[in-house]
Amino acid sequence: MKHSYSEYVLQCLVCDRSYQPHEVSYYCPHCKTDGALDALYDYSTLKREWSRDTLVHDHARGMWRYDRLMPLRSTQFIPPLLVGNTPLYSRPELLGRGARIKVYIKDESRQPIGSLKDRASALAVAHAMQSGARTVAVASTGNAASALAGMSASLGLHNVIYLPKSAPREKLAQMQGYGAEIVLVDGQYDEAFEQCLNACETHGWYNRTTGINSYMSEGKKTVAFEMCEQLNWQVPDLVFVPVGNGCILGSVYKGFFDLLQMGWIERIPRLIGVQAEHSNFMYRAWRSDRPMQQIERIAPTSLASSINVALPRDRLKAMRAVTASGGEFICVSDPSIVSAASRLAASTGVFPEAGAASAFAGLLKYAEAHPDTPQTAVILITGSGLKDTSIFLSNSTRGQTRVQSQPLADLLT
Ligand SMILES: *Cc1c(COP(=O)(O)O)cnc(C)c1O
Ligand SMILES: [Zn+2]
């Protein structure tokens, strides 16, 4: 099979300078780590050579079916695990019979390592090996790291993980199993971020970390491509996306943006970024008149660990996603996330981790405020509940466990 990769330039979101791929590594050399880059393709040429109908329907290739809109030179280092092709379930009555918002669920819990991060880490290892890297590293709240550890394992690539001590055990178990080198950091994600950055600069490792590595959006955007294809190129009105660092939100926007340039879709849906009340920098920045540099960083304390960050590292792309799509940010409480997770699991069989369930909590809040507008909405369920089971073992779930001769709490300790 012929795989043809495309030319692209990298353009800085802050200063608009453009670079050839070989001129930069991860971010704009002029704006430093603030300068997130967009990979921009030669859409007019691509349009002539490639159409929706000639898109390869070889599902064994997963997200790599869209390779002509991906920033790689060769297929040589693509990891053998199947990434992408996740289901889009139509659940029009999820909000109740007669509800005006018809719901679709994009189920990323079905990824090989269990979260949407697999899309980015798959691209990261391929890009790292193409660049000749021997070691890849990442700072993560858990999923980016387990994804990197698994993708690296599939290629035999050495990897170093920086992780807050509080990261869920299940994710740690994955990394251990995959044979990663793990540094448990005394502190939150933001501390792990700094340590990883320093180590990569010292040792010359490839840094997969979100907000440093602008390429990560190019992997994650494939989720938007799949959504459009699964909806027969009729875009929904709304897409609900959980937001921690803001990379997924920015990437979903980039996916729709690319397809709009290609003429494969006619508009970009309104993107709704959902944040947890105790980790809501983007929400506060969006509501404020002040520039983002002046928004206060508050120590994050949400139980939804995968969206628990003080300073979103992909804030520029995330803010652009919401403003350019005419969307909004919504903020939801931890109890509403837990109850949304349990409701989604019990009413659909899709089993989300807390971070992922925040998208559904956001939809519930939105639907309450807009009960009368007929719309279609996709909720992006970004990761599996098996990656952080604690919320389902608390009292607020709907299940009923009977334990003979012993309280449930004893059994679980
Ligand atoms: C990482 C992650 C998020 C948030 O993505 P960001 O790019 O950090 O905003 C949401 N849900 C899950 C399951 C994640 O792993
Ligand atoms: Zn710049």
mmCIF file of N, CA, C and O in Angstrom, residues 184-249:
data_model
loop_
_atom_site.group_PDB
_atom_site.id
_atom_site.type_symbol
_atom_site.label_atom_id
_atom_site.label_comp_id
_atom_site.label_asym_id
_atom_site.label_seq_id
_atom_site.Cartn_x
_atom_site.Cartn_y
_atom_site.Cartn_z
ATOM 1 N N LEU A 184 8.242 9.126 40.831
ATOM 2 C CA LEU A 184 7.062 9.651 41.538
ATOM 3 C C LEU A 184 7.455 10.951 42.213
ATOM 4 O O LEU A 184 8.334 10.973 43.073
ATOM 5 N N VAL A 185 6.822 12.024 41.804
ATOM 6 C CA VAL A 185 7.223 13.358 42.238
ATOM 7 C C VAL A 185 6.420 13.774 43.472
ATOM 8 O O VAL A 185 5.207 13.555 43.541
ATOM 9 N N ASP A 186 7.161 14.384 44.405
ATOM 10 C CA ASP A 186 6.533 14.917 45.597
ATOM 11 C C ASP A 186 5.833 16.208 45.229
ATOM 12 O O ASP A 186 6.442 17.256 45.206
ATOM 13 N N GLY A 187 4.574 16.166 44.904
ATOM 14 C CA GLY A 187 3.881 17.380 44.485
ATOM 15 C C GLY A 187 2.853 17.038 43.439
ATOM 16 O O GLY A 187 2.595 15.871 43.161
ATOM 17 N N GLN A 188 2.285 18.095 42.859
ATOM 18 C CA GLN A 188 1.242 17.906 41.852
ATOM 19 C C GLN A 188 1.836 17.828 40.460
ATOM 20 O O GLN A 188 3.057 17.879 40.279
ATOM 21 N N TYR A 189 0.952 17.747 39.476
ATOM 22 C CA TYR A 189 1.369 17.674 38.069
ATOM 23 C C TYR A 189 2.349 18.780 37.714
ATOM 24 O O TYR A 189 3.333 18.557 36.997
ATOM 25 N N ASP A 190 2.080 19.994 38.211
ATOM 26 C CA ASP A 190 2.890 21.139 37.811
ATOM 27 C C ASP A 190 4.365 20.970 38.192
ATOM 28 O O ASP A 190 5.262 21.416 37.488
ATOM 29 N N GLU A 191 4.596 20.273 39.303
ATOM 30 C CA GLU A 191 5.956 19.973 39.756
ATOM 31 C C GLU A 191 6.604 18.918 38.831
ATOM 32 O O GLU A 191 7.758 19.046 38.413
ATOM 33 N N ALA A 192 5.827 17.908 38.498
ATOM 34 C CA ALA A 192 6.317 16.865 37.583
ATOM 35 C C ALA A 192 6.697 17.479 36.235
ATOM 36 O O ALA A 192 7.703 17.110 35.616
ATOM 37 N N PHE A 193 5.903 18.437 35.789
ATOM 38 C CA PHE A 193 6.141 19.127 34.518
ATOM 39 C C PHE A 193 7.532 19.761 34.489
ATOM 40 O O PHE A 193 8.291 19.581 33.541
ATOM 41 N N GLU A 194 7.864 20.501 35.548
ATOM 42 C CA GLU A 194 9.161 21.190 35.611
ATOM 43 C C GLU A 194 10.309 20.181 35.646
ATOM 44 O O GLU A 194 11.318 20.346 34.959
ATOM 45 N N GLN A 195 10.156 19.154 36.444
ATOM 46 C CA GLN A 195 11.233 18.161 36.571
ATOM 47 C C GLN A 195 11.496 17.460 35.245
ATOM 48 O O GLN A 195 12.642 17.221 34.867
ATOM 49 N N CYS A 196 10.438 17.135 34.558
ATOM 50 C CA CYS A 196 10.599 16.443 33.271
ATOM 51 C C CYS A 196 11.287 17.349 32.256
ATOM 52 O O CYS A 196 12.198 16.934 31.539
ATOM 53 N N LEU A 197 10.858 18.607 32.224
ATOM 54 C CA LEU A 197 11.447 19.574 31.300
ATOM 55 C C LEU A 197 12.956 19.689 31.542
ATOM 56 O O LEU A 197 13.762 19.640 30.609
ATOM 57 N N ASN A 198 13.337 19.804 32.817
ATOM 58 C CA ASN A 198 14.760 19.919 33.149
ATOM 59 C C ASN A 198 15.538 18.679 32.748
ATOM 60 O O ASN A 198 16.626 18.773 32.183
ATOM 61 N N ALA A 199 14.969 17.515 33.046
ATOM 62 C CA ALA A 199 15.666 16.266 32.724
ATOM 63 C C ALA A 199 15.852 16.116 31.213
ATOM 64 O O ALA A 199 16.916 15.693 30.743
ATOM 65 N N CYS A 200 14.850 16.478 30.446
ATOM 66 C CA CYS A 200 14.953 16.359 28.988
ATOM 67 C C CYS A 200 16.027 17.288 28.446
ATOM 68 O O CYS A 200 16.783 16.934 27.533
ATOM 69 N N GLU A 201 16.109 18.507 29.018
ATOM 70 C CA GLU A 201 17.134 19.443 28.561
ATOM 71 C C GLU A 201 18.518 18.938 28.929
ATOM 72 O O GLU A 201 19.461 19.025 28.155
ATOM 73 N N THR A 202 18.641 18.368 30.130
ATOM 74 C CA THR A 202 19.938 17.867 30.577
ATOM 75 C C THR A 202 20.398 16.666 29.745
ATOM 76 O O THR A 202 21.553 16.590 29.335
ATOM 77 N N HIS A 203 19.491 15.715 29.526
ATOM 78 C CA HIS A 203 19.905 14.445 28.912
ATOM 79 C C HIS A 203 19.620 14.349 27.421
ATOM 80 O O HIS A 203 19.960 13.348 26.794
ATOM 81 N N GLY A 204 18.954 15.356 26.865
ATOM 82 C CA GLY A 204 18.628 15.300 25.440
ATOM 83 C C GLY A 204 17.544 14.287 25.104
ATOM 84 O O GLY A 204 17.476 13.782 23.981
ATOM 85 N N TRP A 205 16.678 13.977 26.050
ATOM 86 C CA TRP A 205 15.591 13.035 25.789
ATOM 87 C C TRP A 205 14.492 13.695 24.960
ATOM 88 O O TRP A 205 14.296 14.901 25.021
ATOM 89 N N TYR A 206 13.734 12.892 24.270
ATOM 90 C CA TYR A 206 12.551 13.380 23.561
ATOM 91 C C TYR A 206 11.453 13.646 24.586
ATOM 92 O O TYR A 206 11.126 12.782 25.398
ATOM 93 N N ASN A 207 10.879 14.859 24.550
ATOM 94 C CA ASN A 207 9.873 15.240 25.550
ATOM 95 C C ASN A 207 8.471 15.196 24.941
ATOM 96 O O ASN A 207 8.121 15.999 24.092
ATOM 97 N N ARG A 208 7.662 14.263 25.410
ATOM 98 C CA ARG A 208 6.303 14.113 24.898
ATOM 99 C C ARG A 208 5.311 15.018 25.633
ATOM 100 O O ARG A 208 4.127 15.089 25.296
ATOM 101 N N THR A 209 5.787 15.757 26.637
ATOM 102 C CA THR A 209 4.867 16.453 27.532
ATOM 103 C C THR A 209 3.959 17.457 26.812
ATOM 104 O O THR A 209 4.410 18.278 26.004
ATOM 105 N N THR A 210 2.694 17.369 27.150
ATOM 106 C CA THR A 210 1.673 18.277 26.636
ATOM 107 C C THR A 210 2.021 19.723 26.961
ATOM 108 O O THR A 210 2.391 20.027 28.090
ATOM 109 N N GLY A 211 1.874 20.592 25.984
ATOM 110 C CA GLY A 211 2.152 22.010 26.223
ATOM 111 C C GLY A 211 3.597 22.360 25.904
ATOM 112 O O GLY A 211 3.925 23.517 25.676
ATOM 113 N N ILE A 212 4.481 21.361 25.894
ATOM 114 C CA ILE A 212 5.845 21.551 25.400
ATOM 115 C C ILE A 212 5.859 21.081 23.957
ATOM 116 O O ILE A 212 6.309 21.776 23.058
ATOM 117 N N ASN A 213 5.332 19.892 23.760
ATOM 118 C CA ASN A 213 5.408 19.225 22.465
ATOM 119 C C ASN A 213 4.153 19.535 21.637
ATOM 120 O O ASN A 213 3.098 18.950 21.832
ATOM 121 N N SER A 214 4.313 20.480 20.708
ATOM 122 C CA SER A 214 3.163 20.933 19.914
ATOM 123 C C SER A 214 2.588 19.842 19.021
ATOM 124 O O SER A 214 1.474 19.972 18.522
ATOM 125 N N TYR A 215 3.364 18.779 18.781
ATOM 126 C CA TYR A 215 2.877 17.716 17.900
ATOM 127 C C TYR A 215 1.729 16.911 18.503
ATOM 128 O O TYR A 215 1.007 16.232 17.781
ATOM 129 N N MET A 216 1.583 16.979 19.823
ATOM 130 C CA MET A 216 0.577 16.119 20.449
ATOM 131 C C MET A 216 -0.840 16.386 19.940
ATOM 132 O O MET A 216 -1.645 15.474 19.815
ATOM 133 N N SER A 217 -1.145 17.648 19.622
ATOM 134 C CA SER A 217 -2.475 17.950 19.086
ATOM 135 C C SER A 217 -2.717 17.226 17.773
ATOM 136 O O SER A 217 -3.859 16.907 17.443
ATOM 137 N N GLU A 218 -1.646 17.003 17.018
ATOM 138 C CA GLU A 218 -1.807 16.371 15.701
ATOM 139 C C GLU A 218 -2.184 14.895 15.812
ATOM 140 O O GLU A 218 -2.759 14.319 14.907
ATOM 141 N N GLY A 219 -1.852 14.284 16.953
ATOM 142 C CA GLY A 219 -2.325 12.917 17.184
ATOM 143 C C GLY A 219 -3.760 12.919 17.695
ATOM 144 O O GLY A 219 -4.629 12.211 17.186
ATOM 145 N N LYS A 220 -4.011 13.783 18.668
ATOM 146 C CA LYS A 220 -5.334 13.791 19.303
ATOM 147 C C LYS A 220 -6.441 14.278 18.378
ATOM 148 O O LYS A 220 -7.601 13.917 18.533
ATOM 149 N N LYS A 221 -6.085 15.103 17.402
ATOM 150 C CA LYS A 221 -7.129 15.648 16.519
ATOM 151 C C LYS A 221 -7.846 14.560 15.736
ATOM 152 O O LYS A 221 -8.968 14.779 15.261
ATOM 153 N N THR A 222 -7.206 13.385 15.601
ATOM 154 C CA THR A 222 -7.833 12.324 14.796
ATOM 155 C C THR A 222 -9.172 11.890 15.392
ATOM 156 O O THR A 222 -10.003 11.314 14.692
ATOM 157 N N VAL A 223 -9.391 12.193 16.674
ATOM 158 C CA VAL A 223 -10.691 11.844 17.259
ATOM 159 C C VAL A 223 -11.804 12.658 16.599
ATOM 160 O O VAL A 223 -12.916 12.164 16.405
ATOM 161 N N ALA A 224 -11.492 13.900 16.226
ATOM 162 C CA ALA A 224 -12.496 14.731 15.536
ATOM 163 C C ALA A 224 -12.724 14.218 14.116
ATOM 164 O O ALA A 224 -13.857 14.200 13.629
ATOM 165 N N PHE A 225 -11.651 13.779 13.461
ATOM 166 C CA PHE A 225 -11.801 13.195 12.112
ATOM 167 C C PHE A 225 -12.773 12.011 12.168
ATOM 168 O O PHE A 225 -13.682 11.891 11.346
ATOM 169 N N GLU A 226 -12.532 11.133 13.151
ATOM 170 C CA GLU A 226 -13.384 9.937 13.247
ATOM 171 C C GLU A 226 -14.842 10.303 13.511
ATOM 172 O O GLU A 226 -15.757 9.724 12.934
ATOM 173 N N MET A 227 -15.046 11.259 14.405
ATOM 174 C CA MET A 227 -16.424 11.691 14.713
ATOM 175 C C MET A 227 -17.140 12.119 13.447
ATOM 176 O O MET A 227 -18.283 11.746 13.209
ATOM 177 N N CYS A 228 -16.471 12.947 12.646
ATOM 178 C CA CYS A 228 -17.103 13.464 11.428
ATOM 179 C C CYS A 228 -17.416 12.327 10.473
ATOM 180 O O CYS A 228 -18.500 12.263 9.895
ATOM 181 N N GLU A 229 -16.464 11.433 10.313
ATOM 182 C CA GLU A 229 -16.671 10.312 9.396
ATOM 183 C C GLU A 229 -17.837 9.454 9.893
ATOM 184 O O GLU A 229 -18.702 9.039 9.111
ATOM 185 N N GLN A 230 -17.877 9.195 11.195
ATOM 186 C CA GLN A 230 -18.938 8.356 11.754
ATOM 187 C C GLN A 230 -20.312 9.014 11.657
ATOM 188 O O GLN A 230 -21.323 8.334 11.632
ATOM 189 N N LEU A 231 -20.323 10.339 11.605
ATOM 190 C CA LEU A 231 -21.594 11.054 11.455
ATOM 191 C C LEU A 231 -21.865 11.370 9.989
ATOM 192 O O LEU A 231 -22.686 12.229 9.671
ATOM 193 N N ASN A 232 -21.163 10.667 9.113
ATOM 194 C CA ASN A 232 -21.332 10.862 7.681
ATOM 195 C C ASN A 232 -21.119 12.318 7.278
ATOM 196 O O ASN A 232 -21.818 12.848 6.439
ATOM 197 N N TRP A 233 -20.129 12.940 7.928
ATOM 198 C CA TRP A 233 -19.665 14.302 7.638
ATOM 199 C C TRP A 233 -20.704 15.367 7.973
ATOM 200 O O TRP A 233 -20.598 16.509 7.542
ATOM 201 N N GLN A 234 -21.727 14.995 8.727
ATOM 202 C CA GLN A 234 -22.676 15.994 9.246
ATOM 203 C C GLN A 234 -22.228 16.312 10.668
ATOM 204 O O GLN A 234 -22.413 15.499 11.568
ATOM 205 N N VAL A 235 -21.626 17.475 10.877
ATOM 206 C CA VAL A 235 -21.080 17.747 12.203
ATOM 207 C C VAL A 235 -22.200 17.996 13.215
ATOM 208 O O VAL A 235 -23.269 18.485 12.862
ATOM 209 N N PRO A 236 -21.947 17.636 14.484
ATOM 210 C CA PRO A 236 -22.943 17.903 15.520
ATOM 211 C C PRO A 236 -22.985 19.407 15.836
ATOM 212 O O PRO A 236 -22.152 20.159 15.351
ATOM 213 N N ASP A 237 -23.963 19.815 16.631
ATOM 214 C CA ASP A 237 -24.012 21.225 17.036
ATOM 215 C C ASP A 237 -23.012 21.517 18.154
ATOM 216 O O ASP A 237 -22.440 22.601 18.208
ATOM 217 N N LEU A 238 -22.839 20.547 19.028
ATOM 218 C CA LEU A 238 -22.021 20.763 20.227
ATOM 219 C C LEU A 238 -21.098 19.572 20.449
ATOM 220 O O LEU A 238 -21.500 18.430 20.217
ATOM 221 N N VAL A 239 -19.877 19.851 20.934
ATOM 222 C CA VAL A 239 -19.014 18.764 21.396
ATOM 223 C C VAL A 239 -18.522 19.127 22.793
ATOM 224 O O VAL A 239 -17.978 20.219 23.003
ATOM 225 N N PHE A 240 -18.749 18.225 23.754
ATOM 226 C CA PHE A 240 -18.344 18.452 25.145
ATOM 227 C C PHE A 240 -17.023 17.747 25.408
ATOM 228 O O PHE A 240 -16.899 16.533 25.206
ATOM 229 N N VAL A 241 -16.024 18.532 25.861
ATOM 230 C CA VAL A 241 -14.660 18.023 26.018
ATOM 231 C C VAL A 241 -14.151 18.337 27.425
ATOM 232 O O VAL A 241 -14.178 19.501 27.842
ATOM 233 N N PRO A 242 -13.670 17.332 28.172
ATOM 234 C CA PRO A 242 -13.083 17.609 29.475
ATOM 235 C C PRO A 242 -11.774 18.381 29.303
ATOM 236 O O PRO A 242 -11.039 18.126 28.347
ATOM 237 N N VAL A 243 -11.479 19.287 30.224
ATOM 238 C CA VAL A 243 -10.297 20.140 30.080
ATOM 239 C C VAL A 243 -9.436 20.141 31.335
ATOM 240 O O VAL A 243 -9.895 20.530 32.414
ATOM 241 N N GLY A 244 -8.192 19.674 31.180
ATOM 242 C CA GLY A 244 -7.179 19.821 32.218
ATOM 243 C C GLY A 244 -6.131 20.770 31.681
ATOM 244 O O GLY A 244 -6.162 21.971 31.888
ATOM 245 N N ASN A 245 -5.170 20.229 30.908
ATOM 246 C CA ASN A 245 -4.189 21.067 30.227
ATOM 247 C C ASN A 245 -4.750 21.774 29.000
ATOM 248 O O ASN A 245 -4.123 22.684 28.468
ATOM 249 N N GLY A 246 -5.878 21.309 28.520
ATOM 250 C CA GLY A 246 -6.498 21.952 27.362
ATOM 251 C C GLY A 246 -6.040 21.397 26.024
ATOM 252 O O GLY A 246 -6.457 21.878 24.969
ATOM 253 N N CYS A 247 -5.183 20.377 26.056
ATOM 254 C CA CYS A 247 -4.654 19.845 24.795
ATOM 255 C C CYS A 247 -5.749 19.143 23.994
ATOM 256 O O CYS A 247 -5.856 19.324 22.781
ATOM 257 N N ILE A 248 -6.568 18.347 24.672
ATOM 258 C CA ILE A 248 -7.605 17.620 23.931
ATOM 259 C C ILE A 248 -8.567 18.613 23.274
ATOM 260 O O ILE A 248 -8.892 18.507 22.089
ATOM 261 N N LEU A 249 -8.985 19.606 24.033
ATOM 262 C CA LEU A 249 -9.910 20.612 23.494
ATOM 263 C C LEU A 249 -9.299 21.310 22.278
ATOM 264 O O LEU A 249 -9.936 21.430 21.224
#
